[in-house]
Amino acid sequence: MALLRTKMELRPLGNTGLRLSCVGFGASPLGNVFGPVSENDAVSSVREAFRLGINFFDTSPFYGGTLSEKMLGKALKALGVPRNDYIVSTKCGRYNEGFDFSAERVTRSIDESLARLQLDYVDILQCHDIEFGSLDQIVNETIPALQKLKESGKIRFIGITGLPLEIFTYVLDRVPPGTVDVILSYCHYSINDSTLEDLLPYLKSKGVGVISASPLAMGLLTDNGPPEWHPASPELKSACQAAAAYCKEKGKNISKLAMQYSLSNKDISSVLVGMNSVRQVEENVAAATELALFGKDQEAVAGIEAILQPVKNQTWPSGIKQS
Ligand code: NAD
């Protein structure tokens, strides 16, 4: 594939002072979450990501039952990139064994993650999928524990992640300003669901950095379609399949258009896409490059939007009932 080259755009992350590549490397696929990935492919993908200017890598102890963290750690070590040249986020509170947002567990968790990642610190530690815990515990116990980790130098910034958008306002309205540095939202800023947009002014007013994950809606907006475990309704899955077929017929790539849709909003610091091969890294970086050079393909996006209109902003339940 002939690659057009421009410099990867770096965007500020809220008040953190960090500047993230607009295309971020989601490392859940390195935990075999979307199918098996060899160590060789993992290292090559991370190498290619660096070569093309990606500086942001996201993982979690939950992805592949710690495998993603181990694979990312191996790749970072093998490549020997200076530590200041990249930004790593991992998570706490969600594990193969279940959820545990207690101060004791998240404090132990960072040491385990650092060992697997072979790092002395992570840039961002995020409470993973907080809608599955008590949000009051997150506010009163988990985040104060993470503040202590910040003081100890094991983490630089604190984040929260999850699917329902109201979890972010619930927490941010209750913690002292500047305590939560970052939110990571997923599946809410893509062609089929753009509901994160309404929350962006609020997040900006609080100086909170925004990472938007899953621009391909966890595989819905790809030619191969979603994995078996995907929680979308059959209606949403078939609408996305129809949109992919429409793109194919027009000689367009639905994943590229979906990436470009997410990348277009500059209030999003990084669009975190899961990648497991050199080819996917190249394609997703090329999507950003072409967007910078030529702008959005409005006509093709309008065609997809028309097909997805009946399922626009349809999501799925996630989490426990908060008391
Ligand atoms: P995604 O929308 O990024 O889709 C990933 C899937 O698309 C994988 O199967 C991948 O191999 C495939 N893919 C990637 N590039 C492609 C291309 N150019 N063409 C065709 N297929 C392509 O979903 P995701 O991986 O779930 O999300 C991205 C990252 O965001 C995750 O890896 C994770 O780091 C993070 N994330 C975090 C949370 C959370 O904290 N709760 C939730 C979801 C995602």
PDB file of N, CA and C in Angstrom, residues 148-213:
ATOM      1  N   LYS A 148      -3.530   8.779  46.208  1.00  0.00           N
ATOM      2  CA  LYS A 148      -2.322   8.380  46.953  1.00  0.00           C
ATOM      3  C   LYS A 148      -1.298   7.779  45.989  1.00  0.00           C
ATOM      4  N   LEU A 149      -1.786   7.021  44.998  1.00  0.00           N
ATOM      5  CA  LEU A 149      -0.864   6.436  44.004  1.00  0.00           C
ATOM      6  C   LEU A 149      -0.201   7.535  43.175  1.00  0.00           C
ATOM      7  N   LYS A 150      -0.963   8.595  42.946  1.00  0.00           N
ATOM      8  CA  LYS A 150      -0.414   9.740  42.209  1.00  0.00           C
ATOM      9  C   LYS A 150       0.734  10.346  43.021  1.00  0.00           C
ATOM     10  N   GLU A 151       0.473  10.537  44.315  1.00  0.00           N
ATOM     11  CA  GLU A 151       1.505  11.126  45.197  1.00  0.00           C
ATOM     12  C   GLU A 151       2.743  10.232  45.252  1.00  0.00           C
ATOM     13  N   SER A 152       2.537   8.903  45.156  1.00  0.00           N
ATOM     14  CA  SER A 152       3.675   7.978  45.242  1.00  0.00           C
ATOM     15  C   SER A 152       4.483   7.934  43.940  1.00  0.00           C
ATOM     16  N   GLY A 153       3.918   8.505  42.860  1.00  0.00           N
ATOM     17  CA  GLY A 153       4.639   8.530  41.583  1.00  0.00           C
ATOM     18  C   GLY A 153       4.390   7.299  40.717  1.00  0.00           C
ATOM     19  N   LYS A 154       3.522   6.390  41.176  1.00  0.00           N
ATOM     20  CA  LYS A 154       3.260   5.188  40.355  1.00  0.00           C
ATOM     21  C   LYS A 154       2.334   5.497  39.189  1.00  0.00           C
ATOM     22  N   ILE A 155       1.532   6.547  39.330  1.00  0.00           N
ATOM     23  CA  ILE A 155       0.667   6.990  38.232  1.00  0.00           C
ATOM     24  C   ILE A 155       0.768   8.506  38.141  1.00  0.00           C
ATOM     25  N   ARG A 156       0.517   9.027  36.942  1.00  0.00           N
ATOM     26  CA  ARG A 156       0.588  10.494  36.805  1.00  0.00           C
ATOM     27  C   ARG A 156      -0.807  11.126  36.817  1.00  0.00           C
ATOM     28  N   PHE A 157      -1.768  10.421  36.213  1.00  0.00           N
ATOM     29  CA  PHE A 157      -3.121  10.993  36.121  1.00  0.00           C
ATOM     30  C   PHE A 157      -4.177   9.921  36.376  1.00  0.00           C
ATOM     31  N   ILE A 158      -5.380  10.427  36.750  1.00  0.00           N
ATOM     32  CA  ILE A 158      -6.483   9.542  37.151  1.00  0.00           C
ATOM     33  C   ILE A 158      -7.618   9.636  36.132  1.00  0.00           C
ATOM     34  N   GLY A 159      -8.165   8.463  35.766  1.00  0.00           N
ATOM     35  CA  GLY A 159      -9.295   8.463  34.828  1.00  0.00           C
ATOM     36  C   GLY A 159     -10.402   7.520  35.270  1.00  0.00           C
ATOM     37  N   ILE A 160     -11.554   7.674  34.614  1.00  0.00           N
ATOM     38  CA  ILE A 160     -12.672   6.753  34.821  1.00  0.00           C
ATOM     39  C   ILE A 160     -13.196   6.334  33.452  1.00  0.00           C
ATOM     40  N   THR A 161     -13.662   5.096  33.356  1.00  0.00           N
ATOM     41  CA  THR A 161     -14.181   4.617  32.074  1.00  0.00           C
ATOM     42  C   THR A 161     -15.522   3.924  32.270  1.00  0.00           C
ATOM     43  N   GLY A 162     -16.269   3.817  31.188  1.00  0.00           N
ATOM     44  CA  GLY A 162     -17.524   3.078  31.229  1.00  0.00           C
ATOM     45  C   GLY A 162     -18.393   3.405  30.041  1.00  0.00           C
ATOM     46  N   LEU A 163     -19.531   2.715  29.932  1.00  0.00           N
ATOM     47  CA  LEU A 163     -20.431   2.914  28.786  1.00  0.00           C
ATOM     48  C   LEU A 163     -21.500   3.990  29.008  1.00  0.00           C
ATOM     49  N   PRO A 164     -22.319   3.916  30.082  1.00  0.00           N
ATOM     50  CA  PRO A 164     -23.385   4.929  30.194  1.00  0.00           C
ATOM     51  C   PRO A 164     -22.781   6.306  30.462  1.00  0.00           C
ATOM     52  N   LEU A 165     -23.218   7.291  29.715  1.00  0.00           N
ATOM     53  CA  LEU A 165     -22.567   8.603  29.829  1.00  0.00           C
ATOM     54  C   LEU A 165     -22.855   9.290  31.161  1.00  0.00           C
ATOM     55  N   GLU A 166     -23.976   8.953  31.790  1.00  0.00           N
ATOM     56  CA  GLU A 166     -24.335   9.655  33.034  1.00  0.00           C
ATOM     57  C   GLU A 166     -23.387   9.329  34.192  1.00  0.00           C
ATOM     58  N   ILE A 167     -22.614   8.226  34.088  1.00  0.00           N
ATOM     59  CA  ILE A 167     -21.649   7.907  35.162  1.00  0.00           C
ATOM     60  C   ILE A 167     -20.594   8.998  35.291  1.00  0.00           C
ATOM     61  N   PHE A 168     -20.273   9.624  34.158  1.00  0.00           N
ATOM     62  CA  PHE A 168     -19.184  10.617  34.177  1.00  0.00           C
ATOM     63  C   PHE A 168     -19.621  11.866  34.935  1.00  0.00           C
ATOM     64  N   THR A 169     -20.834  12.346  34.652  1.00  0.00           N
ATOM     65  CA  THR A 169     -21.304  13.549  35.370  1.00  0.00           C
ATOM     66  C   THR A 169     -21.526  13.221  36.837  1.00  0.00           C
ATOM     67  N   TYR A 170     -22.025  12.011  37.123  1.00  0.00           N
ATOM     68  CA  TYR A 170     -22.266  11.639  38.526  1.00  0.00           C
ATOM     69  C   TYR A 170     -20.964  11.797  39.329  1.00  0.00           C
ATOM     70  N   VAL A 171     -19.902  11.234  38.801  1.00  0.00           N
ATOM     71  CA  VAL A 171     -18.627  11.267  39.534  1.00  0.00           C
ATOM     72  C   VAL A 171     -18.020  12.671  39.515  1.00  0.00           C
ATOM     73  N   LEU A 172     -17.973  13.282  38.339  1.00  0.00           N
ATOM     74  CA  LEU A 172     -17.297  14.583  38.225  1.00  0.00           C
ATOM     75  C   LEU A 172     -18.008  15.670  39.028  1.00  0.00           C
ATOM     76  N   ASP A 173     -19.313  15.524  39.222  1.00  0.00           N
ATOM     77  CA  ASP A 173     -20.043  16.504  40.034  1.00  0.00           C
ATOM     78  C   ASP A 173     -19.749  16.342  41.527  1.00  0.00           C
ATOM     79  N   ARG A 174     -19.140  15.223  41.907  1.00  0.00           N
ATOM     80  CA  ARG A 174     -18.966  14.929  43.339  1.00  0.00           C
ATOM     81  C   ARG A 174     -17.516  14.907  43.823  1.00  0.00           C
ATOM     82  N   VAL A 175     -16.552  14.944  42.903  1.00  0.00           N
ATOM     83  CA  VAL A 175     -15.149  14.942  43.345  1.00  0.00           C
ATOM     84  C   VAL A 175     -14.599  16.376  43.295  1.00  0.00           C
ATOM     85  N   PRO A 176     -13.592  16.687  44.114  1.00  0.00           N
ATOM     86  CA  PRO A 176     -13.019  18.041  44.034  1.00  0.00           C
ATOM     87  C   PRO A 176     -12.466  18.314  42.629  1.00  0.00           C
ATOM     88  N   PRO A 177     -12.578  19.563  42.157  1.00  0.00           N
ATOM     89  CA  PRO A 177     -12.091  19.889  40.805  1.00  0.00           C
ATOM     90  C   PRO A 177     -10.635  19.454  40.636  1.00  0.00           C
ATOM     91  N   GLY A 178     -10.336  18.905  39.477  1.00  0.00           N
ATOM     92  CA  GLY A 178      -8.956  18.506  39.181  1.00  0.00           C
ATOM     93  C   GLY A 178      -8.588  17.128  39.717  1.00  0.00           C
ATOM     94  N   THR A 179      -9.528  16.430  40.352  1.00  0.00           N
ATOM     95  CA  THR A 179      -9.200  15.111  40.897  1.00  0.00           C
ATOM     96  C   THR A 179      -9.205  14.050  39.800  1.00  0.00           C
ATOM     97  N   VAL A 180     -10.258  14.086  38.983  1.00  0.00           N
ATOM     98  CA  VAL A 180     -10.318  13.147  37.847  1.00  0.00           C
ATOM     99  C   VAL A 180      -9.824  13.917  36.627  1.00  0.00           C
ATOM    100  N   ASP A 181      -8.745  13.429  36.043  1.00  0.00           N
ATOM    101  CA  ASP A 181      -8.108  14.158  34.940  1.00  0.00           C
ATOM    102  C   ASP A 181      -8.690  13.806  33.577  1.00  0.00           C
ATOM    103  N   VAL A 182      -9.194  12.568  33.456  1.00  0.00           N
ATOM    104  CA  VAL A 182      -9.523  12.023  32.137  1.00  0.00           C
ATOM    105  C   VAL A 182     -10.775  11.155  32.216  1.00  0.00           C
ATOM    106  N   ILE A 183     -11.606  11.189  31.169  1.00  0.00           N
ATOM    107  CA  ILE A 183     -12.620  10.137  31.036  1.00  0.00           C
ATOM    108  C   ILE A 183     -12.340   9.369  29.744  1.00  0.00           C
ATOM    109  N   LEU A 184     -12.656   8.075  29.778  1.00  0.00           N
ATOM    110  CA  LEU A 184     -12.598   7.267  28.556  1.00  0.00           C
ATOM    111  C   LEU A 184     -14.009   6.748  28.316  1.00  0.00           C
ATOM    112  N   SER A 185     -14.591   7.208  27.211  1.00  0.00           N
ATOM    113  CA  SER A 185     -15.921   6.766  26.809  1.00  0.00           C
ATOM    114  C   SER A 185     -15.743   5.841  25.614  1.00  0.00           C
ATOM    115  N   TYR A 186     -16.623   4.860  25.471  1.00  0.00           N
ATOM    116  CA  TYR A 186     -16.505   3.990  24.283  1.00  0.00           C
ATOM    117  C   TYR A 186     -17.870   3.782  23.621  1.00  0.00           C
ATOM    118  N   CYS A 187     -17.802   3.549  22.330  1.00  0.00           N
ATOM    119  CA  CYS A 187     -19.002   3.294  21.508  1.00  0.00           C
ATOM    120  C   CYS A 187     -20.009   4.439  21.540  1.00  0.00           C
ATOM    121  N   HIS A 188     -19.568   5.652  21.839  1.00  0.00           N
ATOM    122  CA  HIS A 188     -20.497   6.780  21.832  1.00  0.00           C
ATOM    123  C   HIS A 188     -20.009   7.944  20.962  1.00  0.00           C
ATOM    124  N   TYR A 189     -18.992   7.696  20.137  1.00  0.00           N
ATOM    125  CA  TYR A 189     -18.694   8.737  19.141  1.00  0.00           C
ATOM    126  C   TYR A 189     -18.284   8.055  17.843  1.00  0.00           C
ATOM    127  N   SER A 190     -19.294   7.560  17.184  1.00  0.00           N
ATOM    128  CA  SER A 190     -19.056   6.931  15.886  1.00  0.00           C
ATOM    129  C   SER A 190     -20.274   7.186  15.006  1.00  0.00           C
ATOM    130  N   ILE A 191     -20.241   6.662  13.788  1.00  0.00           N
ATOM    131  CA  ILE A 191     -21.312   7.033  12.843  1.00  0.00           C
ATOM    132  C   ILE A 191     -22.676   6.564  13.367  1.00  0.00           C
ATOM    133  N   ASN A 192     -22.712   5.446  14.065  1.00  0.00           N
ATOM    134  CA  ASN A 192     -23.993   4.899  14.535  1.00  0.00           C
ATOM    135  C   ASN A 192     -24.452   5.518  15.856  1.00  0.00           C
ATOM    136  N   ASP A 193     -23.534   6.085  16.622  1.00  0.00           N
ATOM    137  CA  ASP A 193     -23.879   6.620  17.954  1.00  0.00           C
ATOM    138  C   ASP A 193     -22.917   7.757  18.273  1.00  0.00           C
ATOM    139  N   SER A 194     -23.454   8.977  18.332  1.00  0.00           N
ATOM    140  CA  SER A 194     -22.576  10.140  18.580  1.00  0.00           C
ATOM    141  C   SER A 194     -23.008  10.886  19.838  1.00  0.00           C
ATOM    142  N   THR A 195     -23.595  10.165  20.800  1.00  0.00           N
ATOM    143  CA  THR A 195     -24.170  10.822  21.983  1.00  0.00           C
ATOM    144  C   THR A 195     -23.132  11.481  22.897  1.00  0.00           C
ATOM    145  N   LEU A 196     -21.860  11.086  22.756  1.00  0.00           N
ATOM    146  CA  LEU A 196     -20.812  11.723  23.579  1.00  0.00           C
ATOM    147  C   LEU A 196     -20.722  13.224  23.290  1.00  0.00           C
ATOM    148  N   GLU A 197     -21.101  13.592  22.070  1.00  0.00           N
ATOM    149  CA  GLU A 197     -20.968  14.993  21.649  1.00  0.00           C
ATOM    150  C   GLU A 197     -21.635  15.961  22.646  1.00  0.00           C
ATOM    151  N   ASP A 198     -22.797  15.583  23.147  1.00  0.00           N
ATOM    152  CA  ASP A 198     -23.533  16.477  24.052  1.00  0.00           C
ATOM    153  C   ASP A 198     -22.794  16.713  25.371  1.00  0.00           C
ATOM    154  N   LEU A 199     -21.914  15.783  25.735  1.00  0.00           N
ATOM    155  CA  LEU A 199     -21.204  15.892  27.023  1.00  0.00           C
ATOM    156  C   LEU A 199     -19.893  16.688  26.898  1.00  0.00           C
ATOM    157  N   LEU A 200     -19.453  16.918  25.669  1.00  0.00           N
ATOM    158  CA  LEU A 200     -18.129  17.521  25.482  1.00  0.00           C
ATOM    159  C   LEU A 200     -17.994  18.919  26.094  1.00  0.00           C
ATOM    160  N   PRO A 201     -19.009  19.807  25.964  1.00  0.00           N
ATOM    161  CA  PRO A 201     -18.859  21.145  26.573  1.00  0.00           C
ATOM    162  C   PRO A 201     -18.692  21.066  28.088  1.00  0.00           C
ATOM    163  N   TYR A 202     -19.441  20.175  28.740  1.00  0.00           N
ATOM    164  CA  TYR A 202     -19.333  19.986  30.202  1.00  0.00           C
ATOM    165  C   TYR A 202     -17.916  19.534  30.568  1.00  0.00           C
ATOM    166  N   LEU A 203     -17.406  18.565  29.842  1.00  0.00           N
ATOM    167  CA  LEU A 203     -16.063  18.023  30.142  1.00  0.00           C
ATOM    168  C   LEU A 203     -15.004  19.100  29.926  1.00  0.00           C
ATOM    169  N   LYS A 204     -15.192  19.853  28.869  1.00  0.00           N
ATOM    170  CA  LYS A 204     -14.244  20.938  28.560  1.00  0.00           C
ATOM    171  C   LYS A 204     -14.262  21.962  29.687  1.00  0.00           C
ATOM    172  N   SER A 205     -15.457  22.314  30.180  1.00  0.00           N
ATOM    173  CA  SER A 205     -15.574  23.334  31.233  1.00  0.00           C
ATOM    174  C   SER A 205     -14.867  22.884  32.507  1.00  0.00           C
ATOM    175  N   LYS A 206     -14.734  21.564  32.689  1.00  0.00           N
ATOM    176  CA  LYS A 206     -14.065  21.051  33.887  1.00  0.00           C
ATOM    177  C   LYS A 206     -12.586  20.761  33.642  1.00  0.00           C
ATOM    178  N   GLY A 207     -12.115  20.967  32.420  1.00  0.00           N
ATOM    179  CA  GLY A 207     -10.708  20.698  32.092  1.00  0.00           C
ATOM    180  C   GLY A 207     -10.375  19.217  32.080  1.00  0.00           C
ATOM    181  N   VAL A 208     -11.409  18.393  31.869  1.00  0.00           N
ATOM    182  CA  VAL A 208     -11.209  16.937  31.862  1.00  0.00           C
ATOM    183  C   VAL A 208     -10.899  16.475  30.440  1.00  0.00           C
ATOM    184  N   GLY A 209      -9.842  15.697  30.281  1.00  0.00           N
ATOM    185  CA  GLY A 209      -9.458  15.189  28.965  1.00  0.00           C
ATOM    186  C   GLY A 209     -10.408  14.097  28.502  1.00  0.00           C
ATOM    187  N   VAL A 210     -10.609  14.022  27.188  1.00  0.00           N
ATOM    188  CA  VAL A 210     -11.569  13.059  26.633  1.00  0.00           C
ATOM    189  C   VAL A 210     -10.873  12.086  25.679  1.00  0.00           C
ATOM    190  N   ILE A 211     -10.991  10.809  26.032  1.00  0.00           N
ATOM    191  CA  ILE A 211     -10.525   9.741  25.138  1.00  0.00           C
ATOM    192  C   ILE A 211     -11.783   9.035  24.655  1.00  0.00           C
ATOM    193  N   SER A 212     -11.909   8.887  23.348  1.00  0.00           N
ATOM    194  CA  SER A 212     -13.081   8.199  22.812  1.00  0.00           C
ATOM    195  C   SER A 212     -12.630   6.884  22.181  1.00  0.00           C
ATOM    196  N   ALA A 213     -13.135   5.790  22.740  1.00  0.00           N
ATOM    197  CA  ALA A 213     -12.686   4.464  22.283  1.00  0.00           C
ATOM    198  C   ALA A 213     -13.740   3.807  21.401  1.00  0.00           C
TER     199      ALA A 213
END
